Tab-separated table of C-alpha atoms and ligand atoms in Angstrom:
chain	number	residue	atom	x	y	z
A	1	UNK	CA	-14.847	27.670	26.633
A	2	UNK	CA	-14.253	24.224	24.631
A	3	UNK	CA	-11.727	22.400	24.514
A	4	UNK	CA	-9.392	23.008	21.129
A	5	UNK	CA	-9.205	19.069	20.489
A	6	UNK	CA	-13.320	18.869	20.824
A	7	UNK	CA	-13.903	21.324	17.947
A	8	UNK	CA	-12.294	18.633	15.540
A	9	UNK	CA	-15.203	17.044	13.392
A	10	UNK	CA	-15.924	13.870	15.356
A	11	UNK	CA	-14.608	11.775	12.626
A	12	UNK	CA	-10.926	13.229	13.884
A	13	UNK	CA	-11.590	13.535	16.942
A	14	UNK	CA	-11.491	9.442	17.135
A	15	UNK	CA	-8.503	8.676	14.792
A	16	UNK	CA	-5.299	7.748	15.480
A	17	UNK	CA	-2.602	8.681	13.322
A	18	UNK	CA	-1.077	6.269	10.959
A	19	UNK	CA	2.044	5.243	12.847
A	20	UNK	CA	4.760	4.866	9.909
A	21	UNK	CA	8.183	2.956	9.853
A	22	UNK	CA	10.883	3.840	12.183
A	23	UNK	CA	13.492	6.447	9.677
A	24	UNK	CA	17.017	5.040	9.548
A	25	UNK	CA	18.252	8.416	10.338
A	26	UNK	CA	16.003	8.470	13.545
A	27	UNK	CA	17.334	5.354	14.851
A	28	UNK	CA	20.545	6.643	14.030
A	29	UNK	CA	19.830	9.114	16.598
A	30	UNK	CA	18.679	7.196	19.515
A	31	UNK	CA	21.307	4.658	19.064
A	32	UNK	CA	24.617	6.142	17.797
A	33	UNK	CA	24.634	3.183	14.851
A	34	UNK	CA	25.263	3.237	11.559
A	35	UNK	CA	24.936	0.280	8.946
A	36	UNK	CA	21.024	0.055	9.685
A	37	UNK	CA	18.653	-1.701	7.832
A	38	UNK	CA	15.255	-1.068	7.328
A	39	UNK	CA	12.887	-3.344	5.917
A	40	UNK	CA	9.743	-1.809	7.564
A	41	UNK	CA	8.297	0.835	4.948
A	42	UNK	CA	8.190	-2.179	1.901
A	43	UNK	CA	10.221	0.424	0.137
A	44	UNK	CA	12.775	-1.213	-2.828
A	45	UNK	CA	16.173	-2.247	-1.469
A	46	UNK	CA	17.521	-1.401	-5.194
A	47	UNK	CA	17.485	2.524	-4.367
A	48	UNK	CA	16.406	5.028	-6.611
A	49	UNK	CA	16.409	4.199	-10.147
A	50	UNK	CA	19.154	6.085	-11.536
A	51	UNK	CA	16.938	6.828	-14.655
A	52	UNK	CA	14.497	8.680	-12.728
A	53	UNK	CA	17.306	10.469	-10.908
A	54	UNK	CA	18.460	11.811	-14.188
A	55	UNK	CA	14.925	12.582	-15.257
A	56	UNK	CA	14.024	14.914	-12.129
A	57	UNK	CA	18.076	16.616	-12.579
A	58	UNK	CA	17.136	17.436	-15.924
A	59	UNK	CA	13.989	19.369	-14.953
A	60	UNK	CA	15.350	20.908	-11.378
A	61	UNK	CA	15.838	24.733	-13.398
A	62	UNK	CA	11.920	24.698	-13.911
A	63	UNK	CA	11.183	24.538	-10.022
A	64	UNK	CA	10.452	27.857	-10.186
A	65	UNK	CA	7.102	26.773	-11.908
A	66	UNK	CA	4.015	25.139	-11.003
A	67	UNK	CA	4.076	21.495	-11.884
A	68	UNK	CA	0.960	20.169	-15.180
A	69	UNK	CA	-1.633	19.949	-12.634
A	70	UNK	CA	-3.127	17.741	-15.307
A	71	UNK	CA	-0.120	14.996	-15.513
A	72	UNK	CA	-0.571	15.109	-18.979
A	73	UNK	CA	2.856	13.401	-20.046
A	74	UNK	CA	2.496	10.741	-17.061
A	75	UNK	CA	-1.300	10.452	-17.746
A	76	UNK	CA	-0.392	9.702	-21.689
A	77	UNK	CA	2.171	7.085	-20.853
A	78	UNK	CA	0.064	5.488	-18.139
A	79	UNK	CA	-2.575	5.260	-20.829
A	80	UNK	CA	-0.466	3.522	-23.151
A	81	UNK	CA	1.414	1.202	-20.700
A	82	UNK	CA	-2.009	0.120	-19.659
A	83	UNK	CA	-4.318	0.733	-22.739
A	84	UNK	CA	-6.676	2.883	-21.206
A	85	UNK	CA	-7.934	6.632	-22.018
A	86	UNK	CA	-6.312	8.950	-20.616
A	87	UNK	CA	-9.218	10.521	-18.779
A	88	UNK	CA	-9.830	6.992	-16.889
A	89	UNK	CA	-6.434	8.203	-15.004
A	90	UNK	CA	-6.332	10.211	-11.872
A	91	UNK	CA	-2.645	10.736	-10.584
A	92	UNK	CA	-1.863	11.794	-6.846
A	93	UNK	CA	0.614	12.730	-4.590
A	94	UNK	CA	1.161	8.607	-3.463
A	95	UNK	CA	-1.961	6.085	-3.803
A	96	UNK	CA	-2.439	7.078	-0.840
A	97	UNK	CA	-3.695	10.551	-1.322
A	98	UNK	CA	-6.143	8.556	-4.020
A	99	UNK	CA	-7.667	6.337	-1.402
A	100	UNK	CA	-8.566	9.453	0.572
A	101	UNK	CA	-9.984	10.704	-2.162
A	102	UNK	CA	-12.656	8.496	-3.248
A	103	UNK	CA	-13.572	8.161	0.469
A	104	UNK	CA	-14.081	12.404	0.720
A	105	UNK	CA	-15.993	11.941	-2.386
A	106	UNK	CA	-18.181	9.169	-1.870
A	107	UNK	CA	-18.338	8.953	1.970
A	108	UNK	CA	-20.543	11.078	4.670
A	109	UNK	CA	-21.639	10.542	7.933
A	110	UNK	CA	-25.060	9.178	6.313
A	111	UNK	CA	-23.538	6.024	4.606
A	112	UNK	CA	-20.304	3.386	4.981
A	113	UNK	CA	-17.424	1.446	3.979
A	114	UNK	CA	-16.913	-2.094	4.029
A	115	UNK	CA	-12.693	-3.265	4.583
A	116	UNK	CA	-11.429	-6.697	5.717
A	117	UNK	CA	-10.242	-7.418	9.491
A	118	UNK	CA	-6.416	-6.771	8.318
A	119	UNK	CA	-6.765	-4.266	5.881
A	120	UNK	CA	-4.071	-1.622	5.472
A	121	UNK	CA	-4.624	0.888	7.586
A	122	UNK	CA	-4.968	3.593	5.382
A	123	UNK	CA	-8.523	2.783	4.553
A	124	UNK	CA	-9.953	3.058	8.108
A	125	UNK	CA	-8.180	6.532	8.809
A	126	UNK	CA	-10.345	7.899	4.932
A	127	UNK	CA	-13.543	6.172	6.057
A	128	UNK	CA	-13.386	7.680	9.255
A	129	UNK	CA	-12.190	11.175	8.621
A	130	UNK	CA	-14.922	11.755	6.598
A	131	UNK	CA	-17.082	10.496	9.563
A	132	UNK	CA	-18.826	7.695	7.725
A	133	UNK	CA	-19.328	4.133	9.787
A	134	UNK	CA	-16.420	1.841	9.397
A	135	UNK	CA	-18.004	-2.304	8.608
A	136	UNK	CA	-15.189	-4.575	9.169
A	137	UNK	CA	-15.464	-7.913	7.740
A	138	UNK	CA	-13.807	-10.951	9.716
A	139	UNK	CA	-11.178	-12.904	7.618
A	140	UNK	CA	-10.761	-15.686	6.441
A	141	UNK	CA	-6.749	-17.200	6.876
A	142	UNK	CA	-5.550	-13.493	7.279
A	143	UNK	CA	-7.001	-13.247	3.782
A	144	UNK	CA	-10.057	-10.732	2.539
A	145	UNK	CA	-13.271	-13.314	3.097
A	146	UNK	CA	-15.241	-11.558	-0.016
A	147	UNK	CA	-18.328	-13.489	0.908
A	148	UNK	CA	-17.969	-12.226	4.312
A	149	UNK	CA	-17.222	-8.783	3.184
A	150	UNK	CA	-20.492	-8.780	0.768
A	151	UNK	CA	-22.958	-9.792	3.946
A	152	UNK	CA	-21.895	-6.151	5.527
A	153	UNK	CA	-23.137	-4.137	2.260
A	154	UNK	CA	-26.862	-2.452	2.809
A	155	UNK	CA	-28.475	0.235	1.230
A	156	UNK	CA	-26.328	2.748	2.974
A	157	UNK	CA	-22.854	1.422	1.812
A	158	UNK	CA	-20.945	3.713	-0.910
A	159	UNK	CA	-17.233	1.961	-0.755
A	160	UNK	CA	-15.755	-1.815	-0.496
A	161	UNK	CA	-11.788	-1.218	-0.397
A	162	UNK	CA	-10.363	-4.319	-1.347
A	163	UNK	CA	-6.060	-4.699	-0.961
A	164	UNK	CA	-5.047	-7.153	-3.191
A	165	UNK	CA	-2.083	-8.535	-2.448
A	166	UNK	CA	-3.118	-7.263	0.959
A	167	UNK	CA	-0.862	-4.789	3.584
A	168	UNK	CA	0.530	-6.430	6.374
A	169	UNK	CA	-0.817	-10.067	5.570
A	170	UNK	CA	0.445	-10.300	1.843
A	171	UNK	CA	-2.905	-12.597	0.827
A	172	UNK	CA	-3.803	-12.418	-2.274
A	173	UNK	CA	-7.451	-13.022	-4.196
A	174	UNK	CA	-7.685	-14.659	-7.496
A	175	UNK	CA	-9.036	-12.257	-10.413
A	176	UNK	CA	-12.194	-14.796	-10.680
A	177	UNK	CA	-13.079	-14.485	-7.195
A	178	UNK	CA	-12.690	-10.528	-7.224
A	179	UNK	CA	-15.272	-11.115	-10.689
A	180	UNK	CA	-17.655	-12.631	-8.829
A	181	UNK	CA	-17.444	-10.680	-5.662
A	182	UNK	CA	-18.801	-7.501	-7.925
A	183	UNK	CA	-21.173	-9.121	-9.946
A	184	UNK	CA	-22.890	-10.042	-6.281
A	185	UNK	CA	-23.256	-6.242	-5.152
A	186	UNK	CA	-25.403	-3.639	-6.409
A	187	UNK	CA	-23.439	-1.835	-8.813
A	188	UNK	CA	-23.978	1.473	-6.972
A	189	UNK	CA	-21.061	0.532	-4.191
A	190	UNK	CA	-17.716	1.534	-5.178
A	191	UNK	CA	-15.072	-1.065	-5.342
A	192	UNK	CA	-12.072	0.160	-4.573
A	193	UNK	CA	-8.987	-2.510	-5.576
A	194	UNK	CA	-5.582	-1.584	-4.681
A	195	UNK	CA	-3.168	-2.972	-6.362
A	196	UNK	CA	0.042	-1.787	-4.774
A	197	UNK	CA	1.909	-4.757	-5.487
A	198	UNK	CA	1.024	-5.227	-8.537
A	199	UNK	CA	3.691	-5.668	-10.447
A	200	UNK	CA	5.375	-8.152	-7.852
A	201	UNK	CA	2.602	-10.663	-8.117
A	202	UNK	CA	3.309	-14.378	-9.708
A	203	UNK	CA	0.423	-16.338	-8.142
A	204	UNK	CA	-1.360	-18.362	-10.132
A	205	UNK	CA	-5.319	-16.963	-10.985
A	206	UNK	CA	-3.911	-14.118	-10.187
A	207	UNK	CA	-5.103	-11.013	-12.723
A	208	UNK	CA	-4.874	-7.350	-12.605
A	209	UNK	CA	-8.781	-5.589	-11.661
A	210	UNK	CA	-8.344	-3.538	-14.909
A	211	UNK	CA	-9.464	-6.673	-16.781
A	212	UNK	CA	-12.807	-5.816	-15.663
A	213	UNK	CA	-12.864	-2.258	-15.696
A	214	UNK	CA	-14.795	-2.573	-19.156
A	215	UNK	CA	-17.295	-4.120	-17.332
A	216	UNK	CA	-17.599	-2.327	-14.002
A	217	UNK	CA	-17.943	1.434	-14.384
A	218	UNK	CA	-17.943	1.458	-10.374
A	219	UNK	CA	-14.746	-0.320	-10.122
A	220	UNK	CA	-11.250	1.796	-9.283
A	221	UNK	CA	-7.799	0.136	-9.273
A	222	UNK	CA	-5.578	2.215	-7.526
A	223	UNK	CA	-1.599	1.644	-8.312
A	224	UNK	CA	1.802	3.284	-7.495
A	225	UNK	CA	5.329	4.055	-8.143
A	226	UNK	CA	6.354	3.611	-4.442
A	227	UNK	CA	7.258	-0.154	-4.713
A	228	UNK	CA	8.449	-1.708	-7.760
A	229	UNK	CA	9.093	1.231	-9.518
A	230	UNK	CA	11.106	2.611	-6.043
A	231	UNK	CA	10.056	6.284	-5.726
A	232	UNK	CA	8.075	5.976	-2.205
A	233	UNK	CA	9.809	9.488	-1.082
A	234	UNK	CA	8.484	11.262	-4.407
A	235	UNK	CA	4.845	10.088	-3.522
A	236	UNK	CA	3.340	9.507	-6.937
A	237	UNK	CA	0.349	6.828	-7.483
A	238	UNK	CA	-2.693	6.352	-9.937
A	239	UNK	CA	-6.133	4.970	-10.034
A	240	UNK	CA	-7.656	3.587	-13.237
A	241	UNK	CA	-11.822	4.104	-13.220
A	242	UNK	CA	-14.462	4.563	-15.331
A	243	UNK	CA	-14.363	8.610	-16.779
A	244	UNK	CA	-17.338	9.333	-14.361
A	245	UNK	CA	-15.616	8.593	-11.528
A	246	UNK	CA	-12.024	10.035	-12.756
A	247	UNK	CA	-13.943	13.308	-13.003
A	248	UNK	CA	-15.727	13.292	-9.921
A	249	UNK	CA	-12.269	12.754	-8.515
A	250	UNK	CA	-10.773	15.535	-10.329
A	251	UNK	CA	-13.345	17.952	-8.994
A	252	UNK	CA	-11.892	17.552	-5.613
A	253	UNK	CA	-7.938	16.634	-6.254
A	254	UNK	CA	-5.862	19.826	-5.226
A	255	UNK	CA	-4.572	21.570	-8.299
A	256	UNK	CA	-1.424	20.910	-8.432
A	257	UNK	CA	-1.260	17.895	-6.115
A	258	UNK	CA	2.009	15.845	-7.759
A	259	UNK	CA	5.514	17.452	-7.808
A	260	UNK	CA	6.890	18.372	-10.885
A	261	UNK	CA	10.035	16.206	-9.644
A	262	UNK	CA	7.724	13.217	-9.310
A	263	UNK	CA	5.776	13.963	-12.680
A	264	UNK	CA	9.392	13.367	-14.477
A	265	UNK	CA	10.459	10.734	-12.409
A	266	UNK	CA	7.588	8.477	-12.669
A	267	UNK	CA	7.069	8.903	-16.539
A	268	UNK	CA	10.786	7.787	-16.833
A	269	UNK	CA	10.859	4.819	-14.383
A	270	UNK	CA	7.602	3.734	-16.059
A	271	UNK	CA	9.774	2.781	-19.386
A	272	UNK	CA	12.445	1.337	-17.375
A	273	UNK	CA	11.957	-2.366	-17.781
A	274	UNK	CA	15.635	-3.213	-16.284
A	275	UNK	CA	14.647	-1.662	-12.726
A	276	UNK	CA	11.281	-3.482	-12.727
A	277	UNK	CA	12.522	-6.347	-13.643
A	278	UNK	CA	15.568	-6.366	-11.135
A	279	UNK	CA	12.617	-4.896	-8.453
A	280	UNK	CA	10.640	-8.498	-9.314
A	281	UNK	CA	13.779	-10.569	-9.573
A	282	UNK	CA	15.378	-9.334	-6.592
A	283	UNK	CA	11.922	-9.788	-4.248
A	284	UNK	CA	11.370	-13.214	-5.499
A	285	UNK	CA	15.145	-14.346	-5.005
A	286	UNK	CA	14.704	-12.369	-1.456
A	287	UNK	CA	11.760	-13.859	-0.388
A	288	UNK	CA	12.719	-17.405	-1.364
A	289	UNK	CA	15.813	-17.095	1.049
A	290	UNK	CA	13.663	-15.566	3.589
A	291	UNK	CA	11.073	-18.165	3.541
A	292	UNK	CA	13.794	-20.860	3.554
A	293	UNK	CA	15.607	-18.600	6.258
A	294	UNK	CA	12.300	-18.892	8.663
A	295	UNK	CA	11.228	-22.441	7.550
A	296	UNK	CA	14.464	-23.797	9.050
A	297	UNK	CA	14.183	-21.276	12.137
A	298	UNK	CA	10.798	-22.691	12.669
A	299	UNK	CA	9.118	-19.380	12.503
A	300	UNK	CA	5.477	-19.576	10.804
A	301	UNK	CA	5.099	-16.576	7.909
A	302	UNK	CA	1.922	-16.176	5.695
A	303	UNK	CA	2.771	-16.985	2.169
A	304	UNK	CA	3.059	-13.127	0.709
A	305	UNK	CA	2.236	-12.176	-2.870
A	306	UNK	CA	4.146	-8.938	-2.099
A	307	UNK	CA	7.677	-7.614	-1.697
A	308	UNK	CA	7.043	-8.261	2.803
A	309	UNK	CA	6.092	-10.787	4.941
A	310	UNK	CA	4.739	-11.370	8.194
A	311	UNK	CA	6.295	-13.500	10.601
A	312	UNK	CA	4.705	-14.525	13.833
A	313	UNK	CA	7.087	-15.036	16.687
A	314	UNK	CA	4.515	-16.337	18.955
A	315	UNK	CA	5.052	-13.569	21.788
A	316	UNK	CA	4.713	-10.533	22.281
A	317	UNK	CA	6.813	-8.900	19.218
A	318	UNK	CA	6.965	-5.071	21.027
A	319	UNK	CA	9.872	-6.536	22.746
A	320	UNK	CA	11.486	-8.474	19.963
A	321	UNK	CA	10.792	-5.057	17.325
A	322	UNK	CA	13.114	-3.420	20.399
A	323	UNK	CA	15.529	-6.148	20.179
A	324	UNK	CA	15.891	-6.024	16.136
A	325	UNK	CA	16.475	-2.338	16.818
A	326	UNK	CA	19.593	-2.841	19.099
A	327	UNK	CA	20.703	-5.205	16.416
A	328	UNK	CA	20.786	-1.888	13.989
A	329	UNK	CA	17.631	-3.971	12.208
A	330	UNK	CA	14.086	-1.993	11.332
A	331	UNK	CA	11.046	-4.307	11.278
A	332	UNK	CA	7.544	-2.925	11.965
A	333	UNK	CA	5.411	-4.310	14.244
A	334	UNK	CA	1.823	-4.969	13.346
A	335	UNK	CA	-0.134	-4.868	16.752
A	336	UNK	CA	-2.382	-1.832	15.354
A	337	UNK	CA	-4.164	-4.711	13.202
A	338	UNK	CA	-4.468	-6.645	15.860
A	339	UNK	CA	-1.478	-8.837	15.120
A	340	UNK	CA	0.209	-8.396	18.378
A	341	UNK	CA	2.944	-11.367	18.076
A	342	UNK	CA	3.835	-10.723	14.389
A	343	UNK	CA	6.421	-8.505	12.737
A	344	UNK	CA	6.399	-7.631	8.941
A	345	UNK	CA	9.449	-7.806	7.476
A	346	UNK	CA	10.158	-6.122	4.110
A	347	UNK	CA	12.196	-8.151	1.476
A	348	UNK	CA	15.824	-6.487	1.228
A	349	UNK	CA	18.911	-7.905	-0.265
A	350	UNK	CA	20.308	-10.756	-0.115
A	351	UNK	CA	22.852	-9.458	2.016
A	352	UNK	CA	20.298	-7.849	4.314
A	353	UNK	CA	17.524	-10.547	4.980
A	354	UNK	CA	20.584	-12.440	5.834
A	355	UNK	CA	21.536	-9.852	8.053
A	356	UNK	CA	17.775	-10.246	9.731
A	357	UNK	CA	17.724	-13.809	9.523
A	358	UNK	CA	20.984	-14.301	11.695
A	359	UNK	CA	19.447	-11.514	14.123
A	360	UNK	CA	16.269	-13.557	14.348
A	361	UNK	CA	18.455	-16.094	15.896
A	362	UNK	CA	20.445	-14.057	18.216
A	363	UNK	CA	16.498	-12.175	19.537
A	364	UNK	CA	15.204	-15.475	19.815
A	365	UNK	CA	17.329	-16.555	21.963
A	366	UNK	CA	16.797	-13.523	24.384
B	401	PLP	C1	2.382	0.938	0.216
B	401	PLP	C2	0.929	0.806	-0.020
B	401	PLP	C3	0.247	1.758	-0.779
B	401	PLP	C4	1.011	2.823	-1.493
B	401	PLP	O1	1.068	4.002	-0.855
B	401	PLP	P1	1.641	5.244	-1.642
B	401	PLP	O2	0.839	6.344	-1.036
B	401	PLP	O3	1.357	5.082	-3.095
B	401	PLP	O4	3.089	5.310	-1.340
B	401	PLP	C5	-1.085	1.594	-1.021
B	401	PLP	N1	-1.740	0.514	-0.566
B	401	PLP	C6	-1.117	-0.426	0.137
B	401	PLP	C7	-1.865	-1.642	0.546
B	401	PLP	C8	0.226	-0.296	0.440
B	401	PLP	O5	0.837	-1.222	1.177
């Protein structure tokens, strides 16, 4: 008789699973502390925003029912907000369900995906659930090396996930570079640009990918409400594509895949221009006292377009991730990209990255 674990597909067989930030609650637990902060998950030290909170009370009595499978009031605000049609929108349960679904429709074990060395994780664990080969280009100053990145595309390759700003590093590509990068492949490879951070970005050349969406009918920007707009625990995102692609996505999207709770929510938060703009106000005040903080600690950081950063200690940061723990402090470690001295810290309050940056002297010292 086989073994239960050799009957998965062979794609599964090899994964790992996505190893997530530490809960407060659970380090609660261990440790018997309260007054924890986490800035591992990149989720918005704000909180909820109270207008989405009063948007999912007022439809809690209709639980009973099965959420719009088609998102049709989040779907027609999305399409104004971004002045797109409304059937160039795919919603899912997070961005992340999104990403998983272009690679289960475009990906087999025949063909394969292109990422960056660095990439968020999320892309390797589609490409190679679906058992398709996983190219990884090498990068270039912990930043996506596009030129690098188009040498792996062949014949066989279906999807190019670009993360831009990028998860853990924080690089971010200029809008003119990402032009050219898709004008140099065939326009049979899908580009997948994820734009995550969107709404946190202030770099110069920088430019949303739905610019060229006109242009690019094989292009898919993928966005979500888990940042700036602080619902990561509802798990609502979108993608913005050409109508061929948002159908061949819709083919394969479960029914009823967002939460009627989460439909509400997001359409709400997505007119809330106060909580965005205290989201963006309060990272770039956060990370300028961070960056400060670890300047005069003499701690290098990668200069991050998004609402994190990643700091290399210069040793091995396992121990020192322990050692913010005992301090009642969640960072998350980055070793799984190969990052093994480095900790990514999410930007909090002011009160909390001073909290970290005072604790980064007391582990330093250990
Ligand atoms: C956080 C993050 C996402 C968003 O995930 P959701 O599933 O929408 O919560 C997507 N891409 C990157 C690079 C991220 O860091």
């Amino acid at each position: 008789m086989k073994n239960i674990a050799d009957l998965a597909v062979f794609g599964v067989q090899k994964l790992s699973p996505y190893q997530p930030g530490k809960p407060v609650a659970e380090l609660e637990r261990e440790l018997g502390i309260t007054n924890i902060v986490k800035l591992a998950s990149n989720e918005n030290p704000l909180g909820a925003p109270t207008s989405a909170v009063t948007a999912m009370q007022a439809v809690l009595s209709d639980i009973a029912l099965y959420p719009d499978g088609s998102a049709f009031d989040l779907k027609a605000a999305l399409a104004k907000n971004l002045s797109v049609a409304t059937n160039q929108i795919t919603v899912g349960n997070g961005s992340n369900e999104l990403l998983d679904l272009v690679a289960r429709v475009f990906l087999s074990s025949e063909n394969n995906a292109v990422i960056s060395q660095y990439a968020f994780l999320v892309y390797s664990i589609a490409v190679q659930s679906v058992g398709a080969e996983l190219r990884v280009a090498e990068a270039k100053d912990f930043g996506h090396d596009l030129a690098a990145m188009a040498k792996l595309v062949d014949k066989n390759t279906r999807i190019i996930f670009i993360a831009n700003p990028n998860n853990p590093t924080g690089t971010c590509l200029s809008i003119s570079a990402i032009e050219h990068f898709i004008q140099s492949i065939p326009g049979d490879v899908i580009v997948v640009l994820d734009e995550a951070y969107h709404e946190y970005v202030t770099q110069v050349g920088y430019a949303s990918g739905l610019t060229l969406l006109d242009r690019f009918p094989n292009l898919i920007v993928t966005r979500t409400f888990s940042k700036a707009y602080g619902l990561a625990g509802l798990r609502v995102g979108y993608c913005i594509s050409s109508t061929v692609i948002a159908d061949l996505l819709n083919r394969l999207r479960e029914p009823f895949n967002v939460n009627a709770l989460a439909l509400a929510a997001a359409e709400t938060v997505l007119h809330d221009a106060k909580y965005l703009q205290n989201s963006v106000e309060t990272n770039s005040t956060g990370m300028k006292q961070l960056e400060d903080g670890l300047q005069a600690l003499g701690l290098r950081f990668i200069p991050s377009a998004g609402n994190f950063i990643a700091v290399d200690f210069s040793r091995d940061a396992a121990f020192l991730y322990q050692a913010f723990l005992q301090e009642g402090i969640i960072v998350r470690p980055i070793a799984v990209y190969g990052m093994p001295t480095w900790l990514r810290v999410s930007i909090g309050l002011p009160e909390q990255n001073t909290r970290f940056l005072n604790s980064c002297r007391k582990v330093l010292s250990l």
